[in-house]
Amino acid sequence: MHAARFRRFLESFKQSDGPARHDLVQFVDGEGFLNLIAVGYWIDPVAFEKWNESPAIKDWWASDERLKEGVGYFREILRPRMEQFETIFTHAHGPFEGVSILFPEMSEPIIEHGYWGSMRDRLPLSQTSVMDPEGNLTVKSGTPVQGGRVIVGGHDNLTLIRSGEDWSFTEGDERRAWFEDIEPVLHEGMNYLRDDGLEVGCYCNRYVHHMDENGNALEKGFGYSLWRSLSALETWGASHHTHLQIFVTFNRLAKKFQNLTLYHEVSVFDAANQYFEYINCHPKTGLLRAV
């Protein structure tokens, strides 16, 4: 039944003005619930608005029938401006992920990499703004602890990171190092952010794995985190033991990795370009845990 509902989302992406590309991922959250997620990317904001405001999409989300189905739904809509976005890969030849697949080309290797603070330096907006958070998360409607339909408002400079790994081309010692050395400490760090991340400014974290349209697991995944600010993300990365363990372990084994591809996307957002809606979700879903 849940798979049939999920397929409805996939069909909606095929409508006019649907996403230019999408990813299908899944994970089990901290409360033990399976989450199936379709991640859509639009290049043209006008096309997204047409799709999102079409009766087939708008009326379905607004229907009271969603409150009676015994399953939770959520959508998190984020619109970065170009100066608020950066992405980076370990390999110039890919395989690429996320929005990068839609880019006509990638830049040459850059020098803004490999030091604490390089992520900030790659954001064009950093030339004119410190990107400190302004305001707080707010509940626009609904009551998180009671479930039902809840809409959450964001704040200026809320930050997202999608940090991914593709191990599908690894083999031998490289593959063994990924599964035995790197992935366990990565998983530990992702679980910390999922369960206790609020204490370091992480509103929510999902450690997800890709799947195909039939639900078969693929050998790639990513962490998806929403943070109060870029500086909170930077502080966790540079000083918290859960991330330092990931960083030290990877660098100790870096020479073994020729085919493991790592990447991330980082964005900061204006409050007006964020929309978070949760229907029948438990109170630790997404931003509900932080309001």
PDB file of N, CA and C in Angstrom, residues 14 29 52 61 77-78 80 82 84 124 155 157 159 162 189 195 221 224 228 243-244 251 284:
ATOM      1  N   LYS A  14       6.347  13.188 -13.515  1.00  0.00           N
ATOM      2  CA  LYS A  14       6.325  13.065 -14.968  1.00  0.00           C
ATOM      3  C   LYS A  14       5.366  14.058 -15.619  1.00  0.00           C
ATOM      4  N   ASP A  29      14.111   6.088  10.305  1.00  0.00           N
ATOM      5  CA  ASP A  29      14.417   7.198  11.204  1.00  0.00           C
ATOM      6  C   ASP A  29      14.628   6.715  12.634  1.00  0.00           C
ATOM      7  N   ASN A  52       3.945  22.989  -9.029  1.00  0.00           N
ATOM      8  CA  ASN A  52       3.481  22.956  -7.643  1.00  0.00           C
ATOM      9  C   ASN A  52       2.073  23.508  -7.488  1.00  0.00           C
ATOM     10  N   TRP A  61      -2.274  17.686  -2.047  1.00  0.00           N
ATOM     11  CA  TRP A  61      -1.661  18.008  -0.758  1.00  0.00           C
ATOM     12  C   TRP A  61      -2.665  18.664   0.194  1.00  0.00           C
ATOM     13  N   ILE A  77      10.516  22.252   0.791  1.00  0.00           N
ATOM     14  CA  ILE A  77      10.784  22.967  -0.460  1.00  0.00           C
ATOM     15  C   ILE A  77      11.780  24.078  -0.180  1.00  0.00           C
ATOM     16  N   LEU A  78      12.905  24.048  -0.872  1.00  0.00           N
ATOM     17  CA  LEU A  78      13.981  24.998  -0.627  1.00  0.00           C
ATOM     18  C   LEU A  78      14.475  25.558  -1.952  1.00  0.00           C
ATOM     19  N   PRO A  80      17.424  27.921  -3.223  1.00  0.00           N
ATOM     20  CA  PRO A  80      18.600  28.780  -3.067  1.00  0.00           C
ATOM     21  C   PRO A  80      18.787  29.684  -4.279  1.00  0.00           C
ATOM     22  N   MET A  82      21.712  31.488  -6.710  1.00  0.00           N
ATOM     23  CA  MET A  82      23.007  30.979  -7.165  1.00  0.00           C
ATOM     24  C   MET A  82      24.136  31.386  -6.224  1.00  0.00           C
ATOM     25  N   GLN A  84      24.043  31.588  -3.180  1.00  0.00           N
ATOM     26  CA  GLN A  84      23.885  30.896  -1.895  1.00  0.00           C
ATOM     27  C   GLN A  84      24.203  29.401  -2.003  1.00  0.00           C
ATOM     28  N   PRO A 124      29.554  32.058  -3.082  1.00  0.00           N
ATOM     29  CA  PRO A 124      29.755  33.426  -3.565  1.00  0.00           C
ATOM     30  C   PRO A 124      29.274  34.488  -2.572  1.00  0.00           C
ATOM     31  N   HIS A 155      13.925  30.405   8.665  1.00  0.00           N
ATOM     32  CA  HIS A 155      14.504  31.718   8.970  1.00  0.00           C
ATOM     33  C   HIS A 155      15.654  31.973   8.012  1.00  0.00           C
ATOM     34  N   ASN A 157      19.097  32.347   6.326  1.00  0.00           N
ATOM     35  CA  ASN A 157      20.394  31.676   6.392  1.00  0.00           C
ATOM     36  C   ASN A 157      20.360  30.306   7.061  1.00  0.00           C
ATOM     37  N   THR A 159      20.676  26.533   6.775  1.00  0.00           N
ATOM     38  CA  THR A 159      21.682  25.912   5.911  1.00  0.00           C
ATOM     39  C   THR A 159      21.375  24.437   5.676  1.00  0.00           C
ATOM     40  N   ARG A 162      23.972  18.381   1.660  1.00  0.00           N
ATOM     41  CA  ARG A 162      23.806  17.020   1.151  1.00  0.00           C
ATOM     42  C   ARG A 162      25.218  16.504   0.898  1.00  0.00           C
ATOM     43  N   GLY A 189      28.497   9.058  13.104  1.00  0.00           N
ATOM     44  CA  GLY A 189      28.318  10.502  13.058  1.00  0.00           C
ATOM     45  C   GLY A 189      26.928  10.902  12.594  1.00  0.00           C
ATOM     46  N   ASP A 195      20.030  11.944  16.333  1.00  0.00           N
ATOM     47  CA  ASP A 195      19.468  11.804  17.680  1.00  0.00           C
ATOM     48  C   ASP A 195      19.765  12.996  18.586  1.00  0.00           C
ATOM     49  N   GLY A 221      24.824   6.734  -1.335  1.00  0.00           N
ATOM     50  CA  GLY A 221      23.936   7.343  -0.351  1.00  0.00           C
ATOM     51  C   GLY A 221      24.423   8.734   0.008  1.00  0.00           C
ATOM     52  N   TYR A 224      21.651  14.057   4.651  1.00  0.00           N
ATOM     53  CA  TYR A 224      20.888  15.276   4.361  1.00  0.00           C
ATOM     54  C   TYR A 224      20.629  15.953   5.694  1.00  0.00           C
ATOM     55  N   ARG A 228      20.888  25.290  11.724  1.00  0.00           N
ATOM     56  CA  ARG A 228      20.526  26.671  12.054  1.00  0.00           C
ATOM     57  C   ARG A 228      21.389  27.651  11.277  1.00  0.00           C
ATOM     58  N   HIS A 243      32.623  14.070  13.919  1.00  0.00           N
ATOM     59  CA  HIS A 243      33.106  14.389  12.578  1.00  0.00           C
ATOM     60  C   HIS A 243      34.611  14.234  12.473  1.00  0.00           C
ATOM     61  N   LEU A 244      35.338  14.582  13.511  1.00  0.00           N
ATOM     62  CA  LEU A 244      36.794  14.433  13.464  1.00  0.00           C
ATOM     63  C   LEU A 244      37.189  12.974  13.280  1.00  0.00           C
ATOM     64  N   ASN A 251      41.301  10.333   6.027  1.00  0.00           N
ATOM     65  CA  ASN A 251      42.610  10.813   5.600  1.00  0.00           C
ATOM     66  C   ASN A 251      43.708   9.782   5.841  1.00  0.00           C
ATOM     67  N   LYS A 284       9.124  13.961  15.838  1.00  0.00           N
ATOM     68  CA  LYS A 284      10.562  14.048  15.626  1.00  0.00           C
ATOM     69  C   LYS A 284      10.922  13.998  14.144  1.00  0.00           C
TER      70      LYS A 284
END
